Coordinates of C-alpha atoms in Angstrom, one line a residue:
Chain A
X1 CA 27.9 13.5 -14.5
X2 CA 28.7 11.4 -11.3
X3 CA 27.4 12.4 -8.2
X4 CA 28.4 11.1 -5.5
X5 CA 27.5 10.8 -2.0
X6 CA 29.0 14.5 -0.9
X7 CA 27.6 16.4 -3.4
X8 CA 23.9 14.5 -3.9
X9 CA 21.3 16.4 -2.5
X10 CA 17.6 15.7 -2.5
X11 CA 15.7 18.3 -3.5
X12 CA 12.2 17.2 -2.5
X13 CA 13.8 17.4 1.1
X14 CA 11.4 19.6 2.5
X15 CA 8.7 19.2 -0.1
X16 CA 8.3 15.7 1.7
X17 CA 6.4 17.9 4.2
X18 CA 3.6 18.0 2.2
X19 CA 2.3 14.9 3.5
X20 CA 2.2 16.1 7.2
X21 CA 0.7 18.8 5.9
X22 CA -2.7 17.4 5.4
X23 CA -4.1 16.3 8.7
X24 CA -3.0 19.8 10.2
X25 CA -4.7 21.8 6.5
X26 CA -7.9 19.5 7.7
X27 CA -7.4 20.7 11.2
X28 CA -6.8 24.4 10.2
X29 CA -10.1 24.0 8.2
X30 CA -12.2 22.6 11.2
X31 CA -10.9 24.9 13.6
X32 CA -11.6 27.6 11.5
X33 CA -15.2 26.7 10.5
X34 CA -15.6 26.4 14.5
X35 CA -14.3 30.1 14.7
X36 CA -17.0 30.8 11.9
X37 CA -15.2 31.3 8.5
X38 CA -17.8 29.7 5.6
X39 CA -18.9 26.0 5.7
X40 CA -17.7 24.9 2.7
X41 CA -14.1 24.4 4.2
X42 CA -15.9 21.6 5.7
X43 CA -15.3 20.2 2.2
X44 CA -11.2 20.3 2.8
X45 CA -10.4 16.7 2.4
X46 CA -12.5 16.1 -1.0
X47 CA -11.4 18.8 -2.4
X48 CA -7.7 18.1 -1.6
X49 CA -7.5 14.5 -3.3
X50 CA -10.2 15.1 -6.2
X51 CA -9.6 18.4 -7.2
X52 CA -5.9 20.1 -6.0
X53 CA -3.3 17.2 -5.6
X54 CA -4.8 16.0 -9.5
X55 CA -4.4 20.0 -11.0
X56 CA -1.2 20.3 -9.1
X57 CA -0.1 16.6 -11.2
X58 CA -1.0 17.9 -14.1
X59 CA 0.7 21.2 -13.6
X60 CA 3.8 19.8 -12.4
X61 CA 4.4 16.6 -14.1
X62 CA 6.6 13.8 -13.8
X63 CA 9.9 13.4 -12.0
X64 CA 11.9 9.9 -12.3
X65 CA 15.2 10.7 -10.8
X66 CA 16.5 8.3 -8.5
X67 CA 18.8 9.3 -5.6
X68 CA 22.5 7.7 -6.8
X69 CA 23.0 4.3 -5.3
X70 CA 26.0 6.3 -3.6
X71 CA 23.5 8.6 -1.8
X72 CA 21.4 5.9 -0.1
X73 CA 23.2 4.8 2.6
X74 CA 22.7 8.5 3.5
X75 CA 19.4 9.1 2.7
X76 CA 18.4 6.3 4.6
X77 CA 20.0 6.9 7.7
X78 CA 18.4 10.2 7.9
X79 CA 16.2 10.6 11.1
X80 CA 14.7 13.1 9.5
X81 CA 12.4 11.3 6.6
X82 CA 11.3 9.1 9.8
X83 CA 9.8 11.9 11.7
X84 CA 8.1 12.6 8.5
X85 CA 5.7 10.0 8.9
X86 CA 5.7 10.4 12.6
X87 CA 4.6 14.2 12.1
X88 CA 1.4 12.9 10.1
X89 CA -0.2 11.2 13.7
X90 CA -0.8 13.5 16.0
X91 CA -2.7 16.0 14.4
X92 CA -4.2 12.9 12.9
X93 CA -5.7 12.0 15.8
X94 CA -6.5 15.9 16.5
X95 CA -8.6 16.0 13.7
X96 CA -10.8 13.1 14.6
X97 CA -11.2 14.3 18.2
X98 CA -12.2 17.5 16.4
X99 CA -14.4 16.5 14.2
X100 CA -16.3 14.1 16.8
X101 CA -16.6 17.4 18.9
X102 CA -17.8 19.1 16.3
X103 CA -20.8 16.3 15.6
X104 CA -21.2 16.3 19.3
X105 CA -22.1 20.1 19.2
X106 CA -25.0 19.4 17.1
X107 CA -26.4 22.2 14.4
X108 CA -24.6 20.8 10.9
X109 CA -26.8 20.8 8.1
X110 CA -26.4 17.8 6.2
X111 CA -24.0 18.7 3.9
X112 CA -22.0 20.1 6.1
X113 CA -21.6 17.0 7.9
X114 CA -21.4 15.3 4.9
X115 CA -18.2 17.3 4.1
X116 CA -17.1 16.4 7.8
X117 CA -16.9 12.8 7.3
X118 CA -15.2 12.9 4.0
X119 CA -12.6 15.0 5.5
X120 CA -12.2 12.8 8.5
X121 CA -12.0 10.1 6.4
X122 CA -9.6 11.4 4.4
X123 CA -7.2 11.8 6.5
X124 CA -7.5 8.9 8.0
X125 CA -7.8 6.9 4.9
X126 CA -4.1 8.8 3.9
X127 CA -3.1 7.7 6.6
X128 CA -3.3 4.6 6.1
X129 CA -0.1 5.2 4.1
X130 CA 1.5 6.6 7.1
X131 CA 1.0 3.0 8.7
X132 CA 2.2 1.4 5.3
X133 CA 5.4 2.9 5.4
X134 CA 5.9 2.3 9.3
X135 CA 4.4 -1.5 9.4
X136 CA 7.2 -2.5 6.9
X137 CA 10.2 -1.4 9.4
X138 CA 11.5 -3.8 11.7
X139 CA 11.7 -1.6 15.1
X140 CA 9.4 -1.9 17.8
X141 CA 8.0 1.7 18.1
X142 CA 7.3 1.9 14.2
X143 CA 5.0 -1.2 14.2
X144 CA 3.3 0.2 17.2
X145 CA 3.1 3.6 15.4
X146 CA 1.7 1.7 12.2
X147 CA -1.4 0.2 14.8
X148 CA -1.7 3.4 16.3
X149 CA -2.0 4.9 13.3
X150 CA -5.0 2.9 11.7
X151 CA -6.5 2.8 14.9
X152 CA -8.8 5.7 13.8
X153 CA -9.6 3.9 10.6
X154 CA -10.3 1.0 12.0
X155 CA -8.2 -0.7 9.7
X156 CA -5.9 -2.5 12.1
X157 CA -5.6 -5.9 10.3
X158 CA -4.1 -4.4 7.3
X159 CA -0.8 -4.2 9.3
X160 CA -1.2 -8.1 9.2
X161 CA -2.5 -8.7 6.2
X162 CA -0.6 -6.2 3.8
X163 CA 3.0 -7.8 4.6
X164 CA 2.0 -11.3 5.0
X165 CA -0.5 -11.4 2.4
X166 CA -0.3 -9.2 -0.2
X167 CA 3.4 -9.3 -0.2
X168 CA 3.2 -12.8 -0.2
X169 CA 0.3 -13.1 -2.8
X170 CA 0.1 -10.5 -4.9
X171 CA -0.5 -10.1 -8.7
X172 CA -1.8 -13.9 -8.4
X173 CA -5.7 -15.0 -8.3
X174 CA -5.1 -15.7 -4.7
X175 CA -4.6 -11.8 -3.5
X176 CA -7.9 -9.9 -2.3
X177 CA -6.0 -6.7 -2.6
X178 CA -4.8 -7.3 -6.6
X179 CA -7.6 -5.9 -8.8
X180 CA -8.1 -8.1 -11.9
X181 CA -8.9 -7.3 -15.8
X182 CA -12.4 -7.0 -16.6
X183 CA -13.4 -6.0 -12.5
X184 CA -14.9 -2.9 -11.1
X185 CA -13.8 -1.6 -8.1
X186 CA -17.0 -1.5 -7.2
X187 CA -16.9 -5.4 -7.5
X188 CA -13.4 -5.6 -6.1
X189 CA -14.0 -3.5 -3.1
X190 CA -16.5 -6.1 -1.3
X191 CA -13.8 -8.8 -2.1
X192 CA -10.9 -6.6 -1.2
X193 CA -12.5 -5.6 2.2
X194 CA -13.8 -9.2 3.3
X195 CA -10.4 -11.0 1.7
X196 CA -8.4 -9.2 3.6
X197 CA -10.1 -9.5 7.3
X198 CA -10.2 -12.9 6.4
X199 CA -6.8 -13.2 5.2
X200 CA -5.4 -11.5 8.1
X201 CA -7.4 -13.6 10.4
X202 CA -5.8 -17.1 8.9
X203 CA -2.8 -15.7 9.0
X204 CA -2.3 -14.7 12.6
X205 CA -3.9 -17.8 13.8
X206 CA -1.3 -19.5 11.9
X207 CA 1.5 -17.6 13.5
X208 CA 0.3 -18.3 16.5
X209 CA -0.3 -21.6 16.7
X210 CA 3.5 -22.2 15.1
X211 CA 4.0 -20.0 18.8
X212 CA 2.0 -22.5 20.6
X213 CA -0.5 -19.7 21.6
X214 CA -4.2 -19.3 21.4
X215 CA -6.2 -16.9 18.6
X216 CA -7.8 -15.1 21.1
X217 CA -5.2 -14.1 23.3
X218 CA -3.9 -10.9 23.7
X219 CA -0.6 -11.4 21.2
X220 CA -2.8 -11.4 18.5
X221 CA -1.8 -8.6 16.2
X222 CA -5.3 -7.9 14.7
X223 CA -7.0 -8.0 18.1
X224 CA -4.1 -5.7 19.4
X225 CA -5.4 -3.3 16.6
X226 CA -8.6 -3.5 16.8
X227 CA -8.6 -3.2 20.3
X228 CA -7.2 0.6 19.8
X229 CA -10.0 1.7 17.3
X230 CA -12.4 0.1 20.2
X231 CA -10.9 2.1 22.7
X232 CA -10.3 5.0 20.8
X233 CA -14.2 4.9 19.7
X234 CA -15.3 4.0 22.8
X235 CA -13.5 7.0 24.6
X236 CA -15.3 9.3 22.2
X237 CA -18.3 7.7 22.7
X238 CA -18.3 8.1 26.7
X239 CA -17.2 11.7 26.8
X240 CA -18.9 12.7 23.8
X241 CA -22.1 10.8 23.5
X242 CA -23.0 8.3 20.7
X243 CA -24.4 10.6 18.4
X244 CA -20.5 10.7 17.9
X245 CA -20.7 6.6 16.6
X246 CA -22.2 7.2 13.2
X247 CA -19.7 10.0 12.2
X248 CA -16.6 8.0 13.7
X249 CA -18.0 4.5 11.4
X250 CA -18.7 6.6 8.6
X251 CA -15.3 8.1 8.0
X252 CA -13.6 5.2 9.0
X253 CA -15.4 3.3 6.0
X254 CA -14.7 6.0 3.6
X255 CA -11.2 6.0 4.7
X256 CA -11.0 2.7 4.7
X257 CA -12.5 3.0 0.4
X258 CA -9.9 5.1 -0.3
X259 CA -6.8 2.5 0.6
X260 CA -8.8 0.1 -1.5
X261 CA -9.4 2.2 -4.5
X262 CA -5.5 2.4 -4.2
X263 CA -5.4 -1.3 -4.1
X264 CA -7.3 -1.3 -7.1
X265 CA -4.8 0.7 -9.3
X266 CA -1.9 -0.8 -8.0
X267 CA -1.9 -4.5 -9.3
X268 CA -5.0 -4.3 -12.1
X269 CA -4.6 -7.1 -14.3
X270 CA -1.1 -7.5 -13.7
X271 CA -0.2 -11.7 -13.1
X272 CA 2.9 -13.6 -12.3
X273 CA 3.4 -16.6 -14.1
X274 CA 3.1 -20.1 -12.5
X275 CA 6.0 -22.3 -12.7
X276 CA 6.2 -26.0 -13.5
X277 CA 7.1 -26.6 -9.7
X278 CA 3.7 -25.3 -8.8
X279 CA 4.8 -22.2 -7.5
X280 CA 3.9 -18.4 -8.9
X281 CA 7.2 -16.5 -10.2
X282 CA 8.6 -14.0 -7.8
X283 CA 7.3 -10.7 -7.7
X284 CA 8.5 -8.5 -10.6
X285 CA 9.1 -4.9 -11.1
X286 CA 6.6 -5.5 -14.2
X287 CA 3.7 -6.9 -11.6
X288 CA 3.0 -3.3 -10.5
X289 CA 1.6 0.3 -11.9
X290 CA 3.2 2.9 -11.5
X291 CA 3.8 6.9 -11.7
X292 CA 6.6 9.9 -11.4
X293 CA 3.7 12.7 -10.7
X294 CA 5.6 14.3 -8.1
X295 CA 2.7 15.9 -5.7
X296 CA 1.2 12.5 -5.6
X297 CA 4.6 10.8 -5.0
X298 CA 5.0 13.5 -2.0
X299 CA 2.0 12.9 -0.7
X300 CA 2.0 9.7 -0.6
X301 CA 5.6 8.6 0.3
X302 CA 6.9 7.5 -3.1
X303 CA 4.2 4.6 -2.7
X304 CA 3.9 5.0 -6.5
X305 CA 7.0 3.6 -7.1
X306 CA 5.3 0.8 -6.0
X307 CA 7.7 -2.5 -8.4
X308 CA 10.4 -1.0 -6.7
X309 CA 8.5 -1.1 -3.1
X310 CA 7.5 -4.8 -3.7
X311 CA 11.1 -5.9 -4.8
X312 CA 12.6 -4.3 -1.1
X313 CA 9.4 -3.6 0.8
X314 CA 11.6 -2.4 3.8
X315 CA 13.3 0.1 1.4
X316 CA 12.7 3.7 3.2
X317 CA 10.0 5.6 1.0
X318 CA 12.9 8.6 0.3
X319 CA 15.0 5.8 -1.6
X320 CA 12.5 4.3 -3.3
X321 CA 13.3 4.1 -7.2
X322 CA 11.7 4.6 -10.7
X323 CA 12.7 1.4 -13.5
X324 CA 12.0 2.3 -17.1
X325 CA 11.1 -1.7 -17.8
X326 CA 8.0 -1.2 -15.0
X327 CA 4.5 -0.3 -16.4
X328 CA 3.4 3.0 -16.3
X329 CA -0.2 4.5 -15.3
X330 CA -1.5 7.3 -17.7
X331 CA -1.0 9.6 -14.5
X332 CA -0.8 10.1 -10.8
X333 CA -2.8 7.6 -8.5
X334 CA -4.8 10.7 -7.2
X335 CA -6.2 11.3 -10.8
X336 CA -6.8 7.7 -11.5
X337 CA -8.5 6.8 -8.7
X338 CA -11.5 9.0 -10.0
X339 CA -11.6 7.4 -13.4
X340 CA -11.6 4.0 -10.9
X341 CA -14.8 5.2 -9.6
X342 CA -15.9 5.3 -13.2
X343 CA -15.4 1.7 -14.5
X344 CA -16.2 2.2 -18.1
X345 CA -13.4 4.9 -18.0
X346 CA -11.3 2.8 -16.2
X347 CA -11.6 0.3 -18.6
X348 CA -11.3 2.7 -21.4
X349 CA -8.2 3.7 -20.0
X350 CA -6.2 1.0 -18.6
X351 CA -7.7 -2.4 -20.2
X352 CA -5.5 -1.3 -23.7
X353 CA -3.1 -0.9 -21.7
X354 CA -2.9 -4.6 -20.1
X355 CA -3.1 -5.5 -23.4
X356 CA -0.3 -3.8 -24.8
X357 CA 1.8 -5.0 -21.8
X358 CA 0.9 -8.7 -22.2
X359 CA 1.5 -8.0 -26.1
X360 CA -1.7 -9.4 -26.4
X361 CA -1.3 -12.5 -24.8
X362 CA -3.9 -11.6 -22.6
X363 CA -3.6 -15.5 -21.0
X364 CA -1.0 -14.2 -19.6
X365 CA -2.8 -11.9 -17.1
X366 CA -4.9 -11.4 -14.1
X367 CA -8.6 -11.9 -15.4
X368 CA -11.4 -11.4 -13.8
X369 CA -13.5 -14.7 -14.1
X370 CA -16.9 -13.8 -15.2
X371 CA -15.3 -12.0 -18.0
X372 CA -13.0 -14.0 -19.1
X373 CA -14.2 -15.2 -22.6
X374 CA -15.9 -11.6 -23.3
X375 CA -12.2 -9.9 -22.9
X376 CA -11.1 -12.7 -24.7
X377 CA -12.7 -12.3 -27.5
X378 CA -12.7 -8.4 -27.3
X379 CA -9.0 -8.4 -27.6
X380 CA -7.9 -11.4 -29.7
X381 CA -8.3 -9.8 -33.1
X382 CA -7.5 -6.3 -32.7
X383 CA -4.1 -4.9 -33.0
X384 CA -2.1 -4.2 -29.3
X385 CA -2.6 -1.2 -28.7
X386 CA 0.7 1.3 -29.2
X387 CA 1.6 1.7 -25.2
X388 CA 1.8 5.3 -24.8
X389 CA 4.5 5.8 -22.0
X390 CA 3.7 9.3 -19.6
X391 CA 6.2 11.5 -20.5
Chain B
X1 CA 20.6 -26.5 11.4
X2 CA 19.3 -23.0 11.5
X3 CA 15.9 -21.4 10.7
X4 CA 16.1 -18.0 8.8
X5 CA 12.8 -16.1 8.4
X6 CA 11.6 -13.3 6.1
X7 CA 11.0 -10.1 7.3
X8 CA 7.9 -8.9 5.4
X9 CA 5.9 -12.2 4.8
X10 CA 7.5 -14.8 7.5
X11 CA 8.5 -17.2 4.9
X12 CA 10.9 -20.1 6.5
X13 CA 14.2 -21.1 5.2
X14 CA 15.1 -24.5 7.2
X15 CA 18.8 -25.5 6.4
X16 CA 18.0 -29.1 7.5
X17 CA 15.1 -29.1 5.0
X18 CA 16.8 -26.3 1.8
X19 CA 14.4 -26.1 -0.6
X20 CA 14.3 -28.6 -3.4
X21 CA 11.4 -26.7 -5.5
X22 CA 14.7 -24.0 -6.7
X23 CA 17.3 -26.8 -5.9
X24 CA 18.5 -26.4 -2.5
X25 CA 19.5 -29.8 -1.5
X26 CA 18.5 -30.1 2.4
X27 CA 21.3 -29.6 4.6
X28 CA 22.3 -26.1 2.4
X29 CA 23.8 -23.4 4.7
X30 CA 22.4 -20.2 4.7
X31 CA 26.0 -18.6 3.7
X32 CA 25.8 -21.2 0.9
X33 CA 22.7 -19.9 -0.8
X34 CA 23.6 -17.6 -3.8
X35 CA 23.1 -13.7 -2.7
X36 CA 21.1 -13.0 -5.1
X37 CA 18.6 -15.2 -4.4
X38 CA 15.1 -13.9 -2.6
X39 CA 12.2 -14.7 -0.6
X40 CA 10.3 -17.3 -2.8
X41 CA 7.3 -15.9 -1.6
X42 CA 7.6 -12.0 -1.7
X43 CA 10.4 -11.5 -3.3
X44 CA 12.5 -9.4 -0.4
X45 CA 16.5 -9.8 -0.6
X46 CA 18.4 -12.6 1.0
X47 CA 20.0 -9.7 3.1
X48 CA 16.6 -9.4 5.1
X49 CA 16.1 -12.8 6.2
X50 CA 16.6 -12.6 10.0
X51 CA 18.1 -15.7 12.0
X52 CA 15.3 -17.7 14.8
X53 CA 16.0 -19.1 17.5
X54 CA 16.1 -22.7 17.4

């Protein structure tokens, strides 16, 4: 049937909500632990990611419509998906204020704070996806929103380094933030976290000396980040006293674990090929994992579609599209990223896969160098694996 | 001679330079590069290149 611009509706429309909802459900929880309702909705943001959002995948499923090419002129003029991601900050920022206050008020058992941080950092770790989706539009305010927005994180170079770096390098050796064959995350999170201060270091230095302008001044982009989480911190710190410190630098490094441990599943073992002229191919839809689970997908802005976010990065997160020819993860990024804290599950689960996708070739893809010759010779006499496609 | 830049990964196209790696004899106007070509670096579409100032 053709649809057509007039009669196209999207039907996550207000499902897209979901993802606002989360700061305000972690907020909801504090406040009402405050107001003395049981401890264990402390727990919220944990519970959320590892246990809901993957039941709620499995019970719902997989949805790869695309919007008609008709529709997305439409789609994407829509204010409405903008103030999506804009709903996400303020109570964003209301949670970590609340859960500093919280710290500051003394009397949590350790578990209980525990729980605290890993909430915290939840929500701030989600939203560095907020600041994904803003640091790749063009307008003033969104890139300011996207710093604001990993300010409580303390993530701010990632606003630098994602576009200019990853987009630039990834699925090649050269990426911190593409995961290779044969490496943990708990390898590639060290890598990932120093590679990419690094990265985004060389790179605005670069941009502005092309300017004619000093590193340290104050048009540096990563300093201009930074300089929020300092002054958000600090803030906290003066009116609430540093007993508030360790809580603030603890969720922001979980937070922080969480975008990487997305990293990890995005690219793994996925390689573009180098051309005779030196150069790597251009990023292909087949240089990315990805996933239809729709509550993942809504939670996360579509970022699972994530060939078709690398081919038009600026592409609006409601038009974002599934291809058939991309590889497929066995299920939602929420659920994988638990089997990523497992690496011989992860392997289990996604090195047959490589394989099957490089039809054994595995020369062809992104190895991690220390095991090189082991996958090798794990993988050079036995049959590809049949490449079971989610359903 | 006009500079056009990338928007995600600030890639330079330099008509008075082209680029010679894909065939783009220096001197090529931006108009005169196929639409369908993209960032060599990231991979974004001609159409979001953005023109600098000289």
């Amino acid at each position: 049937m053709n649809t057509t611009t007039n009669d196209w509706k999207d039907r996550k429309k207000y499902l897209w909500l979901l993802s606002p909802l989360l700061p305000l459900l972690g907020l909801l929880a504090v406040g009402a632990y405050a107001a003395g309702a049981p401890a264990l909705l402390l727990w919220t943001g944990p519970i959320l990611i590892f246990a809901v959002v993957p039941l709620l995948d499995l019970l719902v499923g997989v949805d790869p419509v695309n919007a008609p090419e008709s529709a997305v002129p439409g789609l994407i003029a829509q204010r409405y998906y903008k103030y999506i991601t804009y709903a996400y900050i303020p109570t964003q920022f209301a949670l970590t204020i609340a859960g500093a206050v919280l710290v500051a008020g003394g009397g949590l058992a350790t578990w209980e704070l525990v729980g605290l941080i890993l909430t915290v950092g939840t929500i701030n770790g989600i939203g560095i996806n907020t600041a994904h989706e803003l640091g790749h539009k063009t307008g003033r305010l969104d890139r300011t929103l996207a710093k604001l927005t990993l300010a409580p994180v303390a993530y701010g170079h990632f606003f630098v380094e994602h576009n200019r770096g990853h987009h630039k390098n990834v699925a090649t050796p050269m990426d911190p933030a593409s995961s290779r064959m044969g490496e943990s995350f708990w390898r590639f999170l060290p890598r990932t976290v120093i590679g990419s201060v690094r990265s985004a270091w060389t790179l605005e230095t670069a941009r502005l000396k092309r300017q004619g302008k000093a590193t340290w001044s104050p048009h540096n982009e990563v300093l201009q980040s930074w300089a929020l989480t300092v002054l958000l911190f600090g803030s906290l710190v003066l009116i609430l006293g540093p007993v508030v410190l360790p809580f603030l630098l603890l969720q922001a490094a979980y937070g922080a674990s969480l975008l990487e441990v997305i990293n990890y599943i995005e690219h793994y073992g996925l390689l573009r090929e180098k051309q005779e002229n030196g150069r790597y191919e251009r990023c292909q839809p087949h240089h990315s994992w990805n996933s239809n689970h729709v509550v993942t997908n809504l939670v996360l802005y579509q970022l699972q579609r994530h060939s078709d976010h690398h081919a038009n990065p600026t592409r609006p997160f409601q038009a974002l599209r599934h291809f058939d020819s991309a590889p497929q993860l066995p299920s939602g990024y929420a659920s994988m990223l638990i089997a990523a804290y497992i690496p011989p599950l992860w392997y289990r689960l996604m090195d047959p896969r490589v394989v099957a996708h490089y039809e054994g070739d595995l020369d062809k893809a992104n190895l991690h160098p220390a095991k090189r010759e082991a996958l090798l010779r794990r993988w050079c006499d036995s049959a590809v694996p049949e490449l079971q496609q989610a359903a | 001679m006009k500079k056009w830049q990338c928007m995600v990964c600030d890639f330079f196209y330099d008509e008075a330079l082209g680029f010679p790696e894909e065939g783009i004899a220096p001197g090529t106007r931006w108009e005169d590069i196929p639409e369908d070509w993209s960032c060599p670096d990231c991979g974004m579409s001609k159409a979001d290149f953005c023109m600098q100032p000289a």
